[in-house]
PDB file of C-alpha atoms in Angstrom:
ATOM      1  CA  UNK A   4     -11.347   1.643 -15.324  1.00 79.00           C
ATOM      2  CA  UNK A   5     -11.483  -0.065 -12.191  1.00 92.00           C
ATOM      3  CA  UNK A   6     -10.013   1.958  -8.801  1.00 96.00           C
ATOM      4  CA  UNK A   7      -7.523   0.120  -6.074  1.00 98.00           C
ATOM      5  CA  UNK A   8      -7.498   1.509  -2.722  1.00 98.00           C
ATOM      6  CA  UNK A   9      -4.102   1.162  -1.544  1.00 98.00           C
ATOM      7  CA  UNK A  10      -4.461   0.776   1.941  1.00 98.00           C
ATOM      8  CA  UNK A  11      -1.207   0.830   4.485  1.00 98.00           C
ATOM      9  CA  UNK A  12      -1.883  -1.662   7.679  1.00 98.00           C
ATOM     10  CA  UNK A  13      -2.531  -0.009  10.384  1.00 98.00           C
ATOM     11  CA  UNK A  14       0.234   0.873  13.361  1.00 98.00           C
ATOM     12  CA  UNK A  15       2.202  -2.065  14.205  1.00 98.00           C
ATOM     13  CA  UNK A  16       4.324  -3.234  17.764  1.00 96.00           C
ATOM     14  CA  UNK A  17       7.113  -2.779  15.724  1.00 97.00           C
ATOM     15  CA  UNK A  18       5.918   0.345  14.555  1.00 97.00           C
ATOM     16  CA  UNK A  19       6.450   1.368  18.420  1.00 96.00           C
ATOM     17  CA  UNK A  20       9.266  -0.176  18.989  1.00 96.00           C
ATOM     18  CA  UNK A  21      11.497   1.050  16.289  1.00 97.00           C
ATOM     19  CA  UNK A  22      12.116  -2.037  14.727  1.00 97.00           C
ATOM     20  CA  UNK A  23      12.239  -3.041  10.870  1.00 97.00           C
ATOM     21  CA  UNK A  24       9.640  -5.876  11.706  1.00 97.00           C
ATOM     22  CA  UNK A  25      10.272  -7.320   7.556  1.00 97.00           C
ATOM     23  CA  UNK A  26       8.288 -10.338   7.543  1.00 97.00           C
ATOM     24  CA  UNK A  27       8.672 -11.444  10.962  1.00 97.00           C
ATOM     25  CA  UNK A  28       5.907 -13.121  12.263  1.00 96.00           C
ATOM     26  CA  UNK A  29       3.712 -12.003  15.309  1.00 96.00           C
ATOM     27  CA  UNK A  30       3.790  -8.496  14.610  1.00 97.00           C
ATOM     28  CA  UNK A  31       0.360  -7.273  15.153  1.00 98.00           C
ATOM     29  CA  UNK A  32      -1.160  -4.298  15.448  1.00 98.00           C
ATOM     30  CA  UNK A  33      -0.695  -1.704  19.078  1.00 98.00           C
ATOM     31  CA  UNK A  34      -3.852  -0.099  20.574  1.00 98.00           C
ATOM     32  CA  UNK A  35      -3.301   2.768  18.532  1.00 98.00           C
ATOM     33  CA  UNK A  36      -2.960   0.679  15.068  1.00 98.00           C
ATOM     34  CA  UNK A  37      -6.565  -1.173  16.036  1.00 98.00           C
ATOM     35  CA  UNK A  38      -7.995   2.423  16.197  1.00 98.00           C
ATOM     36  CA  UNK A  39      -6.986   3.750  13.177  1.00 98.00           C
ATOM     37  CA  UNK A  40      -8.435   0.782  11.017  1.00 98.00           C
ATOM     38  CA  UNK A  41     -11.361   0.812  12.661  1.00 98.00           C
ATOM     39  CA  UNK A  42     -11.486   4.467  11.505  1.00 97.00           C
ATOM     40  CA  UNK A  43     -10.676   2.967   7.895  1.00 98.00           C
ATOM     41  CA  UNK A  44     -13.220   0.520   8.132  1.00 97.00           C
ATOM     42  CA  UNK A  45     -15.354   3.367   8.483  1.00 96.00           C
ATOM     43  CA  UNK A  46     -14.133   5.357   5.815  1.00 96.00           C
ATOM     44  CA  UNK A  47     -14.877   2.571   3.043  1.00 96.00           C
ATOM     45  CA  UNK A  48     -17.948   1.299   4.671  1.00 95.00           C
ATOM     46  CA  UNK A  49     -20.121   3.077   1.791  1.00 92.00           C
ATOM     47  CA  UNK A  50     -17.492   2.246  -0.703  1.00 94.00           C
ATOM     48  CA  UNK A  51     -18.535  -0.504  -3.442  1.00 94.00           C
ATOM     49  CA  UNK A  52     -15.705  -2.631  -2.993  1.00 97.00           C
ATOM     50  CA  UNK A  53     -16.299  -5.885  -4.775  1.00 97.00           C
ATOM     51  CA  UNK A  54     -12.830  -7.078  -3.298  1.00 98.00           C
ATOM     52  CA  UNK A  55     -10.219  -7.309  -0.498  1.00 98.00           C
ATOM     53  CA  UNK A  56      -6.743  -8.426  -1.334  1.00 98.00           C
ATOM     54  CA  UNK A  57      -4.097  -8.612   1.164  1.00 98.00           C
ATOM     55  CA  UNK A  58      -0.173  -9.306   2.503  1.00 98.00           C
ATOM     56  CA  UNK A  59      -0.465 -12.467   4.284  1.00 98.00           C
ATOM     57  CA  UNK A  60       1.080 -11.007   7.492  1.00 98.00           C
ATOM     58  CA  UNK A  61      -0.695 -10.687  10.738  1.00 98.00           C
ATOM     59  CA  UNK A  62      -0.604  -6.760  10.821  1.00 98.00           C
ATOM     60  CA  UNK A  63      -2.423  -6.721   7.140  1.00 98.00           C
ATOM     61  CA  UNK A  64      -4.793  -9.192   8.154  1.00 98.00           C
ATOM     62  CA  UNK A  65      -5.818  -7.229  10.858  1.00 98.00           C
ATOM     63  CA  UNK A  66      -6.020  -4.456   8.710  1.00 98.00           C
ATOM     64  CA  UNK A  67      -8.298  -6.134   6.100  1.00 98.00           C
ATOM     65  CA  UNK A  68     -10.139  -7.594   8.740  1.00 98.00           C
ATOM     66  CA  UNK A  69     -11.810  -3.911   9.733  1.00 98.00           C
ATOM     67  CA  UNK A  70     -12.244  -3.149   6.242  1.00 98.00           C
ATOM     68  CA  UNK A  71     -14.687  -6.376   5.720  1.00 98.00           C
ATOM     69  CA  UNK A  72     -16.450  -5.809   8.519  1.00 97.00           C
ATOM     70  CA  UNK A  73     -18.506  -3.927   6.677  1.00 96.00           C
ATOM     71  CA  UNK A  74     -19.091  -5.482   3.549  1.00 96.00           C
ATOM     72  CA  UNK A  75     -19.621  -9.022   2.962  1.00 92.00           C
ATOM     73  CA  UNK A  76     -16.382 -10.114   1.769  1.00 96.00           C
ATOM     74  CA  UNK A  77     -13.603 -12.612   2.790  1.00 96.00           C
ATOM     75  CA  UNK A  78     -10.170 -11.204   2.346  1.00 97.00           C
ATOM     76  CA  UNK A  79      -7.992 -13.146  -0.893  1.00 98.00           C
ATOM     77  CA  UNK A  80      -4.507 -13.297   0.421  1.00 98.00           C
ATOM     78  CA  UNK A  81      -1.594 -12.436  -2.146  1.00 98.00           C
ATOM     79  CA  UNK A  82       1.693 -13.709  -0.895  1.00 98.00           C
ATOM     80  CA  UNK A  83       3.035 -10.758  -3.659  1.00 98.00           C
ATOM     81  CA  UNK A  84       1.847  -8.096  -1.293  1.00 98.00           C
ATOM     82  CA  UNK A  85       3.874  -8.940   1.270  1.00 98.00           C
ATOM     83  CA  UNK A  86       6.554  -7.091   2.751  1.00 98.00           C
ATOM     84  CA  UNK A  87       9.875  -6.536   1.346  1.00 98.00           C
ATOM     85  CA  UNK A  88      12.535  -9.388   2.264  1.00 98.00           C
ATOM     86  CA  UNK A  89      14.874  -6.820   4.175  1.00 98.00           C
ATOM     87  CA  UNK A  90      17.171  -9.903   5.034  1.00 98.00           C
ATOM     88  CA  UNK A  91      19.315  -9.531   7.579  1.00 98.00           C
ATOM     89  CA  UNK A  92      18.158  -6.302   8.515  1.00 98.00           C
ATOM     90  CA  UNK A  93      14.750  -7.889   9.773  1.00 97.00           C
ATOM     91  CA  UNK A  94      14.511  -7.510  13.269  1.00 97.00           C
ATOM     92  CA  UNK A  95      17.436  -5.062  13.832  1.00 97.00           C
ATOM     93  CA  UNK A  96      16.273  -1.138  15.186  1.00 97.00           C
ATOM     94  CA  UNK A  97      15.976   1.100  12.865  1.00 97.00           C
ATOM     95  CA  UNK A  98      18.416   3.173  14.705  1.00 97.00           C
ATOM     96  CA  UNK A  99      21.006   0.614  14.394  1.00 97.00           C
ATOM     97  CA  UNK A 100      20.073   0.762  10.586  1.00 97.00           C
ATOM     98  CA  UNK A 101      20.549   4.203   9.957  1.00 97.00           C
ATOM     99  CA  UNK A 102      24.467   3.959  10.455  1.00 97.00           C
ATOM    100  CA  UNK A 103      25.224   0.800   8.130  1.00 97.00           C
ATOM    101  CA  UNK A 104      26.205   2.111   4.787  1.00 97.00           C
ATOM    102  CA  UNK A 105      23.582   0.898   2.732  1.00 98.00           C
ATOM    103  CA  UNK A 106      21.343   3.074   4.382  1.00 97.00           C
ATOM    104  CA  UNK A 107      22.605   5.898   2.308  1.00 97.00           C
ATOM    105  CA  UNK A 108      21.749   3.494  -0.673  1.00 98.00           C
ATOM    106  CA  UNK A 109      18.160   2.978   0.808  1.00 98.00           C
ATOM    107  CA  UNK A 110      17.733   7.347   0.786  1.00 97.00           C
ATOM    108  CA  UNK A 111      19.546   8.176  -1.794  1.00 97.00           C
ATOM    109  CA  UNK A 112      19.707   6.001  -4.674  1.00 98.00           C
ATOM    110  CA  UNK A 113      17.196   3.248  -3.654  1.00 98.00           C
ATOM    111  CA  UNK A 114      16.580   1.273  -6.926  1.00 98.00           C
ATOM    112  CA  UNK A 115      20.418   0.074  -6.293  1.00 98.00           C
ATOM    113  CA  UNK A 116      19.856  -1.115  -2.951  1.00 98.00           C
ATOM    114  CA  UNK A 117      19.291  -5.017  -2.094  1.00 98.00           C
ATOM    115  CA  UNK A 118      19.258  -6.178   1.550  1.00 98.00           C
ATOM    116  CA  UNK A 119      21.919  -8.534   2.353  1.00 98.00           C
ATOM    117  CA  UNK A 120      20.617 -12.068   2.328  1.00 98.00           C
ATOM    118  CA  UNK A 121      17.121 -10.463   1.108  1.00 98.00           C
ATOM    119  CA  UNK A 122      15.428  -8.842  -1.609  1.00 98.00           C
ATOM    120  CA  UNK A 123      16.245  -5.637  -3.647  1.00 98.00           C
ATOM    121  CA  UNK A 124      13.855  -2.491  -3.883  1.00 98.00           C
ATOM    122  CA  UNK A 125      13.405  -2.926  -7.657  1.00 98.00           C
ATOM    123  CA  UNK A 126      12.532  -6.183  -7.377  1.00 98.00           C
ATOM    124  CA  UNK A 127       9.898  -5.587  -4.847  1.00 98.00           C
ATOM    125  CA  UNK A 128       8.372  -2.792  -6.891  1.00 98.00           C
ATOM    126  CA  UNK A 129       8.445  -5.371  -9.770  1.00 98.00           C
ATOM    127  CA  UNK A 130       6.736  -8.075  -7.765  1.00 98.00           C
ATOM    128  CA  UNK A 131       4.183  -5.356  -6.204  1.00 98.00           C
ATOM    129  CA  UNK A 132       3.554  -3.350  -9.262  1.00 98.00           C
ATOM    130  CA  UNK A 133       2.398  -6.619 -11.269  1.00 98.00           C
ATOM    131  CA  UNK A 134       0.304  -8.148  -8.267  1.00 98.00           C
ATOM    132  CA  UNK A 135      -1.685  -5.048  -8.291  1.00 98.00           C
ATOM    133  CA  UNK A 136      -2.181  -4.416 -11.676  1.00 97.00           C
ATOM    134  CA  UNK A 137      -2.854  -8.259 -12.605  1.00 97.00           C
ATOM    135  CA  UNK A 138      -5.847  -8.016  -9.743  1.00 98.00           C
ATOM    136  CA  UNK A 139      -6.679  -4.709 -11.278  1.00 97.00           C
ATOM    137  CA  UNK A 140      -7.222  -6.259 -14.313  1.00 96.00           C
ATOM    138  CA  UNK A 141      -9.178  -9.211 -12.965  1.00 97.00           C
ATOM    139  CA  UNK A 142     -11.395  -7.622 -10.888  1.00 97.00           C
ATOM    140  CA  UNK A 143     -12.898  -5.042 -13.857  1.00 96.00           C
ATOM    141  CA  UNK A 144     -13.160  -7.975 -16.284  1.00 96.00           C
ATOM    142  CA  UNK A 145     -15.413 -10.106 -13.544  1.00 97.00           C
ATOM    143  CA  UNK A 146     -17.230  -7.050 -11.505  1.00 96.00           C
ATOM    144  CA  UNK A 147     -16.722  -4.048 -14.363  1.00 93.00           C
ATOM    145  CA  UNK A 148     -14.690  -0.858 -15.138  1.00 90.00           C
ATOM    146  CA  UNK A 149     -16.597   1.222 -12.107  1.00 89.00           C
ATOM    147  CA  UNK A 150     -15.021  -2.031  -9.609  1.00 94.00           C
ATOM    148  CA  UNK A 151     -13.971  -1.030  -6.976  1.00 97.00           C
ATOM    149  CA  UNK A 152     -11.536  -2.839  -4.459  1.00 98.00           C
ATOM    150  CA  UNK A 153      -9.063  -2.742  -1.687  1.00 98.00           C
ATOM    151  CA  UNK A 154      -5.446  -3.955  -1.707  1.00 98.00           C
ATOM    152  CA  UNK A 155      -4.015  -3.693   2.317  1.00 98.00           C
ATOM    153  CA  UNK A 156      -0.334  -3.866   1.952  1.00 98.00           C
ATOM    154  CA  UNK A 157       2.860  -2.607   3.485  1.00 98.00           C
ATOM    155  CA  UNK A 158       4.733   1.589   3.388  1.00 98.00           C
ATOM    156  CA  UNK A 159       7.669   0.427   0.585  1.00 98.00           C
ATOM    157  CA  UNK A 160       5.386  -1.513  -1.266  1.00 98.00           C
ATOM    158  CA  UNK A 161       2.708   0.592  -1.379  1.00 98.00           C
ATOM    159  CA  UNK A 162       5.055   4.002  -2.151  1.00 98.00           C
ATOM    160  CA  UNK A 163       6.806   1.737  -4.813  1.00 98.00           C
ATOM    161  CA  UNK A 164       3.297   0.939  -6.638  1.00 98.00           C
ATOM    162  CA  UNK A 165       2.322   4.611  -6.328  1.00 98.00           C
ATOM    163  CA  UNK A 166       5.738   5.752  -7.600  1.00 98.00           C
ATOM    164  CA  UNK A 167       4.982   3.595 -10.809  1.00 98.00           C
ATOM    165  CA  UNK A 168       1.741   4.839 -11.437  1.00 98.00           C
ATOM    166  CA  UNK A 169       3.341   8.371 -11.259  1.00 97.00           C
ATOM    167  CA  UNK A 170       5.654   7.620 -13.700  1.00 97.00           C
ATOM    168  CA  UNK A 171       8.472   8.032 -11.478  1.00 97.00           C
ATOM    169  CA  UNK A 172      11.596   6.517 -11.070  1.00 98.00           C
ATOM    170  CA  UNK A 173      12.024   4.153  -7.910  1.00 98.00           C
ATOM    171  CA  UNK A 174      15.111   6.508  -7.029  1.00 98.00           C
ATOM    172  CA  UNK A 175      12.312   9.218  -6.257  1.00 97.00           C
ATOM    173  CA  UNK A 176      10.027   7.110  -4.203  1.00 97.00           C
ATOM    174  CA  UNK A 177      11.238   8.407  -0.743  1.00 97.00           C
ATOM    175  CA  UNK A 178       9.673  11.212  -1.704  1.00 97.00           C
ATOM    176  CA  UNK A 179       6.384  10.022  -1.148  1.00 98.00           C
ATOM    177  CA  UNK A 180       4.597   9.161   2.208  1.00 97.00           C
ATOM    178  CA  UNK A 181       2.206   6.960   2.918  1.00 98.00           C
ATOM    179  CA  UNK A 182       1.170   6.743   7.008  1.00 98.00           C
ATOM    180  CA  UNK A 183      -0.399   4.190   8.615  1.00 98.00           C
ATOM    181  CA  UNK A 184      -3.835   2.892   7.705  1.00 98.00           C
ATOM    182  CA  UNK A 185      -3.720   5.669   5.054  1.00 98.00           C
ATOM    183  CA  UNK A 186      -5.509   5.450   1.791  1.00 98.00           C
ATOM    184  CA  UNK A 187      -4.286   6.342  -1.214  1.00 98.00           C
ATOM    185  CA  UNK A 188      -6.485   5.713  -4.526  1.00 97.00           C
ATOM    186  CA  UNK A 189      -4.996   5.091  -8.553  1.00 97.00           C
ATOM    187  CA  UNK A 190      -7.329   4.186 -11.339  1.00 95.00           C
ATOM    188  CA  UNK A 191      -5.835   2.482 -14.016  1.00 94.00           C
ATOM    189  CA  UNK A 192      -7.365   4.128 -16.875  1.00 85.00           C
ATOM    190  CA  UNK A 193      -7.221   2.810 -21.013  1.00 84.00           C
ATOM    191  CA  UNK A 194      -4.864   6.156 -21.586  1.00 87.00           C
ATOM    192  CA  UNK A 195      -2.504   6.210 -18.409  1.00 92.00           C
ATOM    193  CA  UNK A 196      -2.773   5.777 -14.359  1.00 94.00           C
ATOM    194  CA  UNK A 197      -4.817   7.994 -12.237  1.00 93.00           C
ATOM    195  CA  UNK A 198      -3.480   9.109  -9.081  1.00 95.00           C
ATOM    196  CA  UNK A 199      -6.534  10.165  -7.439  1.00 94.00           C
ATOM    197  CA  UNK A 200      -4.790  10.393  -3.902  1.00 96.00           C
ATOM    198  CA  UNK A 201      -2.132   9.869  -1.563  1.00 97.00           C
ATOM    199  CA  UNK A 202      -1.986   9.175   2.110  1.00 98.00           C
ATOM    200  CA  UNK A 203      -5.677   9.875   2.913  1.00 97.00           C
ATOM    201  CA  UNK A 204      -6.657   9.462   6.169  1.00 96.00           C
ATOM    202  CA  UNK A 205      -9.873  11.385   6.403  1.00 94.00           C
ATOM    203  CA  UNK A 206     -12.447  12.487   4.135  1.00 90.00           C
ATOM    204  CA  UNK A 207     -15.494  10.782   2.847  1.00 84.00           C
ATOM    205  CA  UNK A 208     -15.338   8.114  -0.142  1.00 88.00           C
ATOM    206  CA  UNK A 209     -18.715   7.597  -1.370  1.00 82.00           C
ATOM    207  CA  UNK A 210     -18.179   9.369  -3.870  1.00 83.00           C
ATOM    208  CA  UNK A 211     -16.835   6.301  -5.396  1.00 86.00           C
ATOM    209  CA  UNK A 212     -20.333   5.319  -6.064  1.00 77.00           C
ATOM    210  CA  UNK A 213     -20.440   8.054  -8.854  1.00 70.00           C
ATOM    211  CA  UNK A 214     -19.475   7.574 -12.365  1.00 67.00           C
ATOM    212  CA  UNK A 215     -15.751   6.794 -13.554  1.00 66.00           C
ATOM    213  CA  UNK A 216     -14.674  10.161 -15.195  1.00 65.00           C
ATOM    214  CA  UNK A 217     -13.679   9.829 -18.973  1.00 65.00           C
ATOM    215  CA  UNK A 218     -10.453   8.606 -20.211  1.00 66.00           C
ATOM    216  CA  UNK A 219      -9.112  12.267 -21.490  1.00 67.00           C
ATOM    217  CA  UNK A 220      -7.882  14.060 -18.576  1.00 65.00           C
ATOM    218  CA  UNK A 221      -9.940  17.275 -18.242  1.00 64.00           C
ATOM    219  CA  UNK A 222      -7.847  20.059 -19.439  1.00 66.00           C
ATOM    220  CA  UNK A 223      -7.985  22.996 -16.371  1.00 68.00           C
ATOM    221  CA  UNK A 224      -8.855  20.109 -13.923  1.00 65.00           C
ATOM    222  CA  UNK A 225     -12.582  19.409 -14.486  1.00 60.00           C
ATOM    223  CA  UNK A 226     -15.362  19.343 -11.912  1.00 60.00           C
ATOM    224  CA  UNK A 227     -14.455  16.804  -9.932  1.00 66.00           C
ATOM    225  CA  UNK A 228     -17.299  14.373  -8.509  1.00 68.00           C
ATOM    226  CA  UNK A 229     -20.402  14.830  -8.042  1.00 65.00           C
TER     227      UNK A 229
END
């Protein structure tokens, strides 16, 4: 049972601005987003990751970047991580956004909604959701069930992937948040996902050094780690 750390790239420009940046390039994190990885960095720095896999866009790499400062690692870049295709809304305020009628889509009913001249949110959860568990897979077979590694990616994607591994439908997946730099960790165990946690951003991780728990969740909750 290896465990993903689904990491959210840190503040971006476009963060600031109140644009939907979409795959634009030359977004990169503000002073603020630099800051918070660094924290990150710091977070995993006595995690065992084995592996860093990331969007390709600047704002991820960046991300990544701080986390592999501190291990010896060179970040693999997945082109499946990146952000959604928002089509024709790239670039537009989010303002602006909020009054076209799709927007209700996006809140409300947001495994319908497709972004004119881009991609739909089911199909990025699709995309996502496989990317992650295919590296998931990879990484235990070559490093071992108690792997451990990093996937820096983008909010939608990342809520999408978590909303799977709850078992929830992609309808329901506004209902989760995931911040900036955040961490949130899922174990993809032989009986069912683990959500471990959600939109961490402080807190130390070494206990990921310990043990993977057994299979069989603990009926009353368990101990938790050591």
């Amino acid at each position: 049972m290896a465990i993903v750390l689904l990491v959210r790239h840190g503040r971006s420009t476009a963060n600031t601005s109140g644009t939907l940046a979409g795959r634009l390039p030359g977004v990169h994190l503000d002073d603020t987003g630099r800051e918070q990885v660094a924290r990150t960095g710091l977070r995993l720095a006595d995690a065992p990751v084995v592996e860093v896999v990331t969007s390709p866009l600047e704002r991820c790499r960046e991300t990544a970047a701080a986390i592999t400062a501190h291990h010896d690692l060179e970040p693999v870049v997945d082109e499946a991580l990146t952000e959604c295709g928002y089509g024709q809304w790239q670039g537009r305020a989010l303002k602006e956004l909020a009054d076209e009628e799709l927007w209700k889509t996006v809140q409300q009913h947001p495994s319908a909604a497709v972004f004119p001249g881009g991609e739909g949110l089911a199909a990025m959860q699709a995309r996502g959701v496989a990317a992650i568990r295919g590296h998931d897979a990879r990484i235990e077979a070559a490093h071992g069930p108690q792997a451990v590694w990093v996937a820096v990616s983008h909010g939608d994607v990342i809520k999408a992937v978590l909303a799977d591994a709850l078992g929830m439908h992609l309808d329901l997946f506004q209902r989760l948040h995931v911040d900036p730099a955040s961490v949130s960790i899922v174990r993809y165990g032989t009986r069912r996902p683990d959500v471990v946690a959600v939109n961490t951003a402080a807190g130390d991780l070494a206990w990921l050094q310990g043990p993977a728990p057994a299979a069989d969740a603990a009926v009353g909750g368990g101990a938790g780690p050591a």
